mmCIF file of C-alpha atoms and ligand atoms in Angstrom:
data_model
loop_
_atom_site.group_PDB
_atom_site.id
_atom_site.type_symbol
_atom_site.label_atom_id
_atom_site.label_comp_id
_atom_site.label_asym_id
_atom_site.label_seq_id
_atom_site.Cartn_x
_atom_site.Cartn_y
_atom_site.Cartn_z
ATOM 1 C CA UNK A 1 0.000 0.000 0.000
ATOM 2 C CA UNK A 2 1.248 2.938 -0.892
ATOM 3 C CA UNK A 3 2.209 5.367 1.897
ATOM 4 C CA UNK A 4 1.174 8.355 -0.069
ATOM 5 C CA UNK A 5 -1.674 8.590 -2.148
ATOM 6 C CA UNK A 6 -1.869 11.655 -4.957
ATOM 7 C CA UNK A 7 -4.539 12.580 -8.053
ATOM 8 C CA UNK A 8 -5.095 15.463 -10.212
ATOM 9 C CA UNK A 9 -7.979 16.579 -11.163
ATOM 10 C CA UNK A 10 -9.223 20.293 -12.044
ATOM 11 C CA UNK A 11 -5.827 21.390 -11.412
ATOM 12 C CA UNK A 12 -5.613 20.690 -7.690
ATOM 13 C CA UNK A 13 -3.104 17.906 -6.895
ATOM 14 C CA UNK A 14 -4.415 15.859 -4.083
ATOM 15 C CA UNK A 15 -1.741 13.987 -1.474
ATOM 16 C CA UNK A 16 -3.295 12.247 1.008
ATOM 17 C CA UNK A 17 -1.058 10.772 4.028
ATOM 18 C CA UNK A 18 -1.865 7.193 3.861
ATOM 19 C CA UNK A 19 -0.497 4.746 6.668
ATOM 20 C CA UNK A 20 -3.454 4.941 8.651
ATOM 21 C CA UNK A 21 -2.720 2.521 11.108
ATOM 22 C CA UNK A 22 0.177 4.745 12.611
ATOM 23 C CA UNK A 23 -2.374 7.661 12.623
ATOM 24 C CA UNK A 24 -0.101 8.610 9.426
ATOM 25 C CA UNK A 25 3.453 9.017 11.263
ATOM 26 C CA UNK A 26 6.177 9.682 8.764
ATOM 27 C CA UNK A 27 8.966 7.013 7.883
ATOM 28 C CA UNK A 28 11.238 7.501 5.188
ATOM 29 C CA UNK A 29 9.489 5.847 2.544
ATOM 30 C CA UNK A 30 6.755 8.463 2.976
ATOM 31 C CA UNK A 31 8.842 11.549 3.048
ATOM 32 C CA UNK A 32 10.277 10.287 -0.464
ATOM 33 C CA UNK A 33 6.915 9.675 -1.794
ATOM 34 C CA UNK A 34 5.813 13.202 -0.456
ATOM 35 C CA UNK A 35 8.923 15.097 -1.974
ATOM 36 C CA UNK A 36 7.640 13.501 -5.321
ATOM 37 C CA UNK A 37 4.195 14.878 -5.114
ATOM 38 C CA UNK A 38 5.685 18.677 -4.379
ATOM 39 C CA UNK A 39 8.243 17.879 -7.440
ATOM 40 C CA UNK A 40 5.246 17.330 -9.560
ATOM 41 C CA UNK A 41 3.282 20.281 -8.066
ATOM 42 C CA UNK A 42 6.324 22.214 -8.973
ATOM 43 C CA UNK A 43 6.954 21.519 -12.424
ATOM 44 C CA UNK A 44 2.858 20.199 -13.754
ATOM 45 C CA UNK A 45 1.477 23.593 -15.121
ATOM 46 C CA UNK A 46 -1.698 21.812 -14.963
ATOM 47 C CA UNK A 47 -1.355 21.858 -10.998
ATOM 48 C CA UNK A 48 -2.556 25.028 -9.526
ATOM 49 C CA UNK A 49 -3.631 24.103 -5.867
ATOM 50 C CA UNK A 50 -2.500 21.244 -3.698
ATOM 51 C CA UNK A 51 -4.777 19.507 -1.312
ATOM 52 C CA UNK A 52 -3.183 18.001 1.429
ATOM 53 C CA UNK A 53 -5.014 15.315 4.142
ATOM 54 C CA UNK A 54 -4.540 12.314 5.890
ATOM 55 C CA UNK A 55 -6.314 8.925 5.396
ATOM 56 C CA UNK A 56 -8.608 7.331 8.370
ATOM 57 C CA UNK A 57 -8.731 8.978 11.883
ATOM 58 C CA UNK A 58 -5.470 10.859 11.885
ATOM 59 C CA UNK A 59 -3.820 13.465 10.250
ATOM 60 C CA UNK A 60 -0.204 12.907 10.704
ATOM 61 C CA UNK A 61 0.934 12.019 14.192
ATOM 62 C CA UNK A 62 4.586 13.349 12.947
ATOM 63 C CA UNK A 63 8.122 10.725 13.051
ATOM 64 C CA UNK A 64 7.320 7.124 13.280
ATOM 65 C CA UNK A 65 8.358 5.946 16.644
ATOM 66 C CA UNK A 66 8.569 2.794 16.122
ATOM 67 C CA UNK A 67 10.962 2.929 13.899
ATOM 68 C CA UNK A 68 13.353 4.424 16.202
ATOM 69 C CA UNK A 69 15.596 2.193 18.465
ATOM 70 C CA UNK A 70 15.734 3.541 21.753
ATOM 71 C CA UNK A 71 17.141 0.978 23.758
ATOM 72 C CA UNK A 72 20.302 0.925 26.457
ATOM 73 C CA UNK A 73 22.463 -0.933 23.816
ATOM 74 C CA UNK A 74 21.611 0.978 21.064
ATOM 75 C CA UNK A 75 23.767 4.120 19.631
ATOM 76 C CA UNK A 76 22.858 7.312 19.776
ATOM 77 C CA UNK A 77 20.471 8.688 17.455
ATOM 78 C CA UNK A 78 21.643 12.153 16.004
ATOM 79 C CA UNK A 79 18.079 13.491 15.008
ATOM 80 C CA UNK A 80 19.404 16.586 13.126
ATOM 81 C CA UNK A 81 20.161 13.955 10.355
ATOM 82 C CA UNK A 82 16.833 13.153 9.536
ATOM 83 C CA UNK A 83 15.464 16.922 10.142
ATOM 84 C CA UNK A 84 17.610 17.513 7.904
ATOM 85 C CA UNK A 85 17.611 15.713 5.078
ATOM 86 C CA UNK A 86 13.778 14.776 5.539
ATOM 87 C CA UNK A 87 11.374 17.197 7.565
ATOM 88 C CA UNK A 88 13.487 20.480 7.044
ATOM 89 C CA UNK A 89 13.630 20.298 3.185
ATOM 90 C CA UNK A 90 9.534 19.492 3.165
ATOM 91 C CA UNK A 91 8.813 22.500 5.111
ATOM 92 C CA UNK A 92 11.164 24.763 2.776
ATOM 93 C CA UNK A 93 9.303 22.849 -0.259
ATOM 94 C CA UNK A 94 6.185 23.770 1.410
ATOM 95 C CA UNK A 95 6.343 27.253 1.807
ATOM 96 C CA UNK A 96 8.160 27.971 -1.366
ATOM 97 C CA UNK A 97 6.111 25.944 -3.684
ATOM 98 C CA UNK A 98 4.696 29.139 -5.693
ATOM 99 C CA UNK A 99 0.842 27.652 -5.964
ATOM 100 C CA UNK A 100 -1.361 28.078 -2.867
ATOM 101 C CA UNK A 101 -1.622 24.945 -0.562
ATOM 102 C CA UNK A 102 -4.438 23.737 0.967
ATOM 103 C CA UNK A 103 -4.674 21.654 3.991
ATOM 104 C CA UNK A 104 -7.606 19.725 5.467
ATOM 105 C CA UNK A 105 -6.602 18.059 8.914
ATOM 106 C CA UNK A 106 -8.832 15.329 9.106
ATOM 107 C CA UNK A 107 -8.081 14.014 12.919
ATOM 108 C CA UNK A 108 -4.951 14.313 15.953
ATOM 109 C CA UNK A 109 -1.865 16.050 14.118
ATOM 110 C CA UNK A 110 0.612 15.721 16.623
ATOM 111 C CA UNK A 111 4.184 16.935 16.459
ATOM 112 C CA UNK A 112 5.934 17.092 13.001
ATOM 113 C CA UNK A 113 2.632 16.490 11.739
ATOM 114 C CA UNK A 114 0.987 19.662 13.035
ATOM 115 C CA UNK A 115 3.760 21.783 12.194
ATOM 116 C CA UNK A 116 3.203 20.397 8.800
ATOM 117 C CA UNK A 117 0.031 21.614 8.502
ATOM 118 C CA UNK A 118 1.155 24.900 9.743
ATOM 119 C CA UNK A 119 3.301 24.871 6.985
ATOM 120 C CA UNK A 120 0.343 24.842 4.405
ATOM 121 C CA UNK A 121 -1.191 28.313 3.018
ATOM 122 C CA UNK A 122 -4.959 27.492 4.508
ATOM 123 C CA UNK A 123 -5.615 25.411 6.643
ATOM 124 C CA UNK A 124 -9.517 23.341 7.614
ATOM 125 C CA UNK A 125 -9.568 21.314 10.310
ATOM 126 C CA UNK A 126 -12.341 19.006 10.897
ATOM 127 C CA UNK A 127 -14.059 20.332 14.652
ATOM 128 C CA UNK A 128 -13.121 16.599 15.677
ATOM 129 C CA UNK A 129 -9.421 17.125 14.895
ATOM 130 C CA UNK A 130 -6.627 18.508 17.088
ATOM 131 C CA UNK A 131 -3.270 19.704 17.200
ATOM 132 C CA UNK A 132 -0.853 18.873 19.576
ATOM 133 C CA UNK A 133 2.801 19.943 20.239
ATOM 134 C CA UNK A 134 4.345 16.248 21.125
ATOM 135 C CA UNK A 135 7.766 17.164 21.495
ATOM 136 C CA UNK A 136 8.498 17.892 24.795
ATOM 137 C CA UNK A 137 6.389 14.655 26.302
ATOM 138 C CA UNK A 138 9.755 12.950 24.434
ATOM 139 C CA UNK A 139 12.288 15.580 25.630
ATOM 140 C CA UNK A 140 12.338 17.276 22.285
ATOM 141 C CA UNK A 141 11.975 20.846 20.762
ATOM 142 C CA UNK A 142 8.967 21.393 18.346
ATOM 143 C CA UNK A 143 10.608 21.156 15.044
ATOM 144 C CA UNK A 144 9.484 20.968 11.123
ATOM 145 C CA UNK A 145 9.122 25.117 12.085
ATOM 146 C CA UNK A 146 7.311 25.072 15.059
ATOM 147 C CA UNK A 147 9.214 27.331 17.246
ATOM 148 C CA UNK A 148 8.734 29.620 14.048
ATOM 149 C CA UNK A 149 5.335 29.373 12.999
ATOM 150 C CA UNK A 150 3.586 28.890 16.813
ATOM 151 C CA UNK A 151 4.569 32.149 17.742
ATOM 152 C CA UNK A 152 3.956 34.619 14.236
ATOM 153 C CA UNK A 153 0.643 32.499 14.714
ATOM 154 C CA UNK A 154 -0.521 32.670 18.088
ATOM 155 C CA UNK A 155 1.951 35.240 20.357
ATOM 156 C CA UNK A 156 4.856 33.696 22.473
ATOM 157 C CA UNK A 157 2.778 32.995 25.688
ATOM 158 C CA UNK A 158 0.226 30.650 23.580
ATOM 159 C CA UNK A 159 3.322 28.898 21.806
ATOM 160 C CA UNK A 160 5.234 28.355 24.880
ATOM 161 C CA UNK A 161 2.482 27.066 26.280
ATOM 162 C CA UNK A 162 1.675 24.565 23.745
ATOM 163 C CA UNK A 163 5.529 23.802 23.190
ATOM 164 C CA UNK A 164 5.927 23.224 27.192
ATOM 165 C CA UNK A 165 2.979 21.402 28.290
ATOM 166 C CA UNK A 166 2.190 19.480 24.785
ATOM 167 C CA UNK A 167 -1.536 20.691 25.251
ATOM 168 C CA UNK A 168 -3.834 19.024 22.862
ATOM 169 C CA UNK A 169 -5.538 21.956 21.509
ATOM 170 C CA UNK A 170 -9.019 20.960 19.556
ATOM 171 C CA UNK A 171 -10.272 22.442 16.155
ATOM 172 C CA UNK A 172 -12.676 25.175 17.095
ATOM 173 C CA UNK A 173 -9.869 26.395 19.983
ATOM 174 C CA UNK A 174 -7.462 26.397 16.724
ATOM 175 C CA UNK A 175 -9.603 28.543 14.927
ATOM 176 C CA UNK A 176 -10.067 30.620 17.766
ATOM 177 C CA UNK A 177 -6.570 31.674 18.430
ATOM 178 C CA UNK A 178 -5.500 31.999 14.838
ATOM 179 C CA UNK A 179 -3.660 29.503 14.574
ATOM 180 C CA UNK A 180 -5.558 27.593 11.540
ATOM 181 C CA UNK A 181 -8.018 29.064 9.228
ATOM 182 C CA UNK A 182 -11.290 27.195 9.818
ATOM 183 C CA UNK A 183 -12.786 24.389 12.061
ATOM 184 C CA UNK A 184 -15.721 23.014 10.119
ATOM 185 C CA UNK A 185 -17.991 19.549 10.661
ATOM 186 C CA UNK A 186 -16.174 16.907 10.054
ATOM 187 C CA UNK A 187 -18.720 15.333 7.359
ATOM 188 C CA UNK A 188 -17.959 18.884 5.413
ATOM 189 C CA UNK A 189 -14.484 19.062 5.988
ATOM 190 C CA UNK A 190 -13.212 17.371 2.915
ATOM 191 C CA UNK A 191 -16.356 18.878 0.468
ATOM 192 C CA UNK A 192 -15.311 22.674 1.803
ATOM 193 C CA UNK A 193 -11.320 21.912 1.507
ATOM 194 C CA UNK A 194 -12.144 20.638 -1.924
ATOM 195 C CA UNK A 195 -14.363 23.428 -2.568
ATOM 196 C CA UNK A 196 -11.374 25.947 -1.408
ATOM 197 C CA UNK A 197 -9.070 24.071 -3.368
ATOM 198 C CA UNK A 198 -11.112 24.184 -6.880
ATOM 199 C CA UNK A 199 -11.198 28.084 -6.164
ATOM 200 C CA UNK A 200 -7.742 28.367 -5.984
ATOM 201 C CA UNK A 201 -6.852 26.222 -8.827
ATOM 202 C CA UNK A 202 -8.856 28.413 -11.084
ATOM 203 C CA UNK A 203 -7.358 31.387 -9.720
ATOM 204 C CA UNK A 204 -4.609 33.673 -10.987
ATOM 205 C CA UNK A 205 -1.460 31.142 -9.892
ATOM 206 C CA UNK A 206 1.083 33.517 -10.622
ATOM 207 C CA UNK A 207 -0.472 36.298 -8.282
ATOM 208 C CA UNK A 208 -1.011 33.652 -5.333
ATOM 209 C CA UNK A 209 2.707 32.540 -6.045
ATOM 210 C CA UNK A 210 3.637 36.328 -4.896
ATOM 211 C CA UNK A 211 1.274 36.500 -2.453
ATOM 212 C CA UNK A 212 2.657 33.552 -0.572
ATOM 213 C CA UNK A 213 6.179 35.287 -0.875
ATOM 214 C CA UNK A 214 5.186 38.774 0.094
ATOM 215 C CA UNK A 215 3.052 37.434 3.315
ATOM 216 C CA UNK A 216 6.153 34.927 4.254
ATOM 217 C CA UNK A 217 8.503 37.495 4.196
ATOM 218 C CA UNK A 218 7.228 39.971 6.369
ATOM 219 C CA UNK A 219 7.717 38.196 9.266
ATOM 220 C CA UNK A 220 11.478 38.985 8.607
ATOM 221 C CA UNK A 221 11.026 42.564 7.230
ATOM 222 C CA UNK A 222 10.837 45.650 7.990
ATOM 223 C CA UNK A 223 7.923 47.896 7.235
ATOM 224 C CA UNK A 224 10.328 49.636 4.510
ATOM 225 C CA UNK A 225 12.180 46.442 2.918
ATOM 226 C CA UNK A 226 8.153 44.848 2.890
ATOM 227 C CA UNK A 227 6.851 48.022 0.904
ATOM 228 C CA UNK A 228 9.779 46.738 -1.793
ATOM 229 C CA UNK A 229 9.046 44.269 -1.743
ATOM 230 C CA UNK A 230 5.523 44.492 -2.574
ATOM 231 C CA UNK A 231 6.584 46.833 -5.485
ATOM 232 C CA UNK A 232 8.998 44.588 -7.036
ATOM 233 C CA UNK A 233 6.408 41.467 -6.694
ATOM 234 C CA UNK A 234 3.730 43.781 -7.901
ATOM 235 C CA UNK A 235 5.357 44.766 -11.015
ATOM 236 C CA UNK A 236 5.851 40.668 -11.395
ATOM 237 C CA UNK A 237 2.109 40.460 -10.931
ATOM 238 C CA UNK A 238 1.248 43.537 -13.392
ATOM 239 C CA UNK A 239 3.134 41.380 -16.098
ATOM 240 C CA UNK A 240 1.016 38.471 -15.574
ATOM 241 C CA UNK A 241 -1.530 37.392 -18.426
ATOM 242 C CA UNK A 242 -4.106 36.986 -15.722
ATOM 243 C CA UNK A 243 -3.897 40.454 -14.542
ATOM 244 C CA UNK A 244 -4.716 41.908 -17.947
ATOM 245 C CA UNK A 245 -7.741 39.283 -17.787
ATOM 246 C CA UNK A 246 -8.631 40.469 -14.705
ATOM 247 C CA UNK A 247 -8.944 44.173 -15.012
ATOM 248 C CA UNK A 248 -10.703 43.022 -18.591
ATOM 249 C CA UNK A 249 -13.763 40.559 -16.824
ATOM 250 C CA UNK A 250 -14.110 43.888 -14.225
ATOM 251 C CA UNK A 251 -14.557 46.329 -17.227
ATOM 252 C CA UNK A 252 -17.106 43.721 -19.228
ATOM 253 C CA UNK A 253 -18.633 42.895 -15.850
ATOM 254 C CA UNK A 254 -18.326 39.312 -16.485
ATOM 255 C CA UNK A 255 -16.138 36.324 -14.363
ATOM 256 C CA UNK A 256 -13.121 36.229 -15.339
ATOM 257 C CA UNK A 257 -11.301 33.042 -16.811
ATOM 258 C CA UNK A 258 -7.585 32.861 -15.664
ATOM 259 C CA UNK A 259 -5.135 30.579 -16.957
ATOM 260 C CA UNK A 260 -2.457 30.448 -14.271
ATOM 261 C CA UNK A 261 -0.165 32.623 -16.656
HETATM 262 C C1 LHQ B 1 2.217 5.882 16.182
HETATM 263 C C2 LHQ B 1 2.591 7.221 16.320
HETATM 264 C C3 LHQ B 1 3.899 7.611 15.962
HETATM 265 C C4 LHQ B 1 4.315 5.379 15.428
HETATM 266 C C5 LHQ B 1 0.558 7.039 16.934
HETATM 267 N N1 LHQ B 1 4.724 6.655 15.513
HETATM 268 N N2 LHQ B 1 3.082 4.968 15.747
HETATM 269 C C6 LHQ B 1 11.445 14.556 13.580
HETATM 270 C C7 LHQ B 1 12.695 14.111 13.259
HETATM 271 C C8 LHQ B 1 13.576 13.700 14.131
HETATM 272 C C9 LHQ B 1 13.365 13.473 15.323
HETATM 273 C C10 LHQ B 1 12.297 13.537 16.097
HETATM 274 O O1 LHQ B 1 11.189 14.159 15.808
HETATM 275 C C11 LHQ B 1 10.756 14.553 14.693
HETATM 276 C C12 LHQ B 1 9.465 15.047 14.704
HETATM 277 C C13 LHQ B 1 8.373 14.466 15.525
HETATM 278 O O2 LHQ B 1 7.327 14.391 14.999
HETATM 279 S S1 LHQ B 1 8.619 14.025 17.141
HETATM 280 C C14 LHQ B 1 6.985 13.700 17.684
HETATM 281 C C15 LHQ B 1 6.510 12.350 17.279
HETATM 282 N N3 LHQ B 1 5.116 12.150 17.536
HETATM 283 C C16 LHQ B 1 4.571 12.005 18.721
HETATM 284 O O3 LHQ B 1 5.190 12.126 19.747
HETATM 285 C C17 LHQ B 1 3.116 11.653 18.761
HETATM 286 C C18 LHQ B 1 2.926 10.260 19.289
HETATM 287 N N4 LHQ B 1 1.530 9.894 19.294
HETATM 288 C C19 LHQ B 1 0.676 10.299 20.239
HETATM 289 O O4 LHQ B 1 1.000 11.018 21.144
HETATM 290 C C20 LHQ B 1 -0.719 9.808 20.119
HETATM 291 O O5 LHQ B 1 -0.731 8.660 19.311
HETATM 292 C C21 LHQ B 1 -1.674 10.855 19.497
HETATM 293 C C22 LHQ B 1 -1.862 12.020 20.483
HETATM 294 C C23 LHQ B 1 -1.149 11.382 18.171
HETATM 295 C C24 LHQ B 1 -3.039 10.198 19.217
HETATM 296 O O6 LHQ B 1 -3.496 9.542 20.369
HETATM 297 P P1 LHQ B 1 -4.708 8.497 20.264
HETATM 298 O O7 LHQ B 1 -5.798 9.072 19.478
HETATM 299 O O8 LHQ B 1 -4.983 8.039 21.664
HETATM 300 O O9 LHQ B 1 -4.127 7.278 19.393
HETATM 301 P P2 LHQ B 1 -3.090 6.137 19.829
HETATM 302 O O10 LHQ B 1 -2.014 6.700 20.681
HETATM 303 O O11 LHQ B 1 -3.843 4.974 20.353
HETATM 304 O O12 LHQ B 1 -2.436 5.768 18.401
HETATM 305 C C25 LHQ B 1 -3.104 4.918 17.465
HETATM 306 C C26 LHQ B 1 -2.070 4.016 16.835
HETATM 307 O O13 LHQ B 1 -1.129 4.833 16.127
HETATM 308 C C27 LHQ B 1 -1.279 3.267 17.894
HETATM 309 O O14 LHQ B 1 -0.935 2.027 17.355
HETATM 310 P P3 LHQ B 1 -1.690 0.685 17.856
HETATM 311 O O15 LHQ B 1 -1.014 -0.400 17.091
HETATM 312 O O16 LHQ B 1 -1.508 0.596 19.337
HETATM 313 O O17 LHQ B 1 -3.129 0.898 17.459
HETATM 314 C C28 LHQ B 1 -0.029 4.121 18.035
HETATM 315 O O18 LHQ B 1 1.082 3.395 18.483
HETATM 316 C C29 LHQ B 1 0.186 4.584 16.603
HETATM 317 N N5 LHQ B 1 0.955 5.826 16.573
HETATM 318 N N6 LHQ B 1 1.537 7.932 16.776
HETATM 319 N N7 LHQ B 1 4.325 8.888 16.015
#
């Protein structure tokens, strides 16, 4: 069984986490399959959107512990080996794939796994699913961008308490805070995700692209380097096919049909 599942269809590239009996944990095999799927993302033109989920009752419940070995006799594991070559690289591939990315957290998405999601450009969460900072129940620092994304997302004392006490936080408290996008039913979750993710994939790509940029790099900037920023990326925009279609549909008062270009 494959541990990743993908599909295209209407340009949105679907990825669903698929070894459902570890609540989707990550093992190597997976992270391989998963690079894949954002390689393809990357270079399809037909792909505008990715939808990300997980299969079954989990989202992702982050590394595969079983597949460490953990016992008196056995060597030291140096983690920053798989962080990175694995987890570090899928967050960068994340955030810099220049198409929006979707993601719907089915159920529990516990360490790596949540921070995954946080990595995604909107993220649903099914009011049944939760989010839970696993790391330091194991000793460990939230990684796969946690201590970066928990508090841009939610202020320090929120992060540090989630990164200290590994506090499952549900859904509709997720949504509350600001730290996802959305709680929704969970029989909707996957129709509105899909819904989002059709939207997007019949959007102006090239525009979202920058948008994704200019929004990820403020963080970093100041209020002077961000308003270059969003002049250089706006002149990038103003070039774009889809622009000139835009302004066009506004003038004829009719929808506009953009081509990702
Ligand atoms: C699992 C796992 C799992 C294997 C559930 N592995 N089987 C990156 C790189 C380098 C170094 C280290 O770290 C990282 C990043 C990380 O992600 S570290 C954090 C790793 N993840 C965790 O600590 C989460 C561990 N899991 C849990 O705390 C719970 O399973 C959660 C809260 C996710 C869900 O709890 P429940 O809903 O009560 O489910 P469960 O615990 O009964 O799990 C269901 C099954 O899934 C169970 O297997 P079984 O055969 O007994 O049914 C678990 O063993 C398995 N599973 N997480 N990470």
């Amino acid at each position: 069984m494959a541990s990743i599942l993908v599909s295209r269809d209407a340009g949105v590239l679907s990825v669903t986490l698929n070894r459902p009996d570890k609540l989707n944990a990550f093992n190597p095999g997976m992270h391989k399959l998963l690079r894949d799927a954002l390689e393809q993302a990357l270079d399809d033109d037909a792909v505008r959107c990715m939808l990300v989920t997980g299969a079954g009752r989990g989202f992702c419940a982050g590394q595969d512990l079983s597949e460490r070995d953990v016992g008196a006799n056995a060597a030291p594991i140096d983690l920053s080996v798989s962080l990175g070559s694995n987890y570090n690289p899928l967050v960068r591939r994340l955030r810099a794939l220049p198409k929006p990315i979707v993601c719907a957290v089915n159920g529990v998405a516990a360490g790596a796994g949540a921070n995954i999601a946080l990595a995604c450009d909107i993220v649903l969460a099914a009011r049944s699913a939760s989010f839970v900072q696993s790391f330091s129940q194991l000793g460990l620092v939230p990684d796969s961008g946690g201590t970066y994304f928990l508090p841009r997302l939610v202020g320090t004392a929120r992060a540090m308490g989630l990164a200290l006490l590994s506090t499952r936080l549900s859904a509709e408290d997720a949504e509350r805070w600001g730290l996802i996008w959305k709680a929704v039913d969970d029989a909707r979750l996957m129709e509105e995700a899909t819904q989002v993710a059709l939207a997007l994939a019949a959007g102006p790509t090239k525009g979202y692209g920058l948008i994704k940029k200019a929004i990820h790099a403020s963080a970093g900037n100041s209020l002077d380097a961000q308003l270059d920023l969003e002049r250089d990326l706006q002149r990038e925009a103003g070039f774009s096919e889809d622009y000139r279609e835009g302004v066009a549909a506004f003038v004829q008062k009719r929808k506009p049909s953009y081509k990702g270009k």
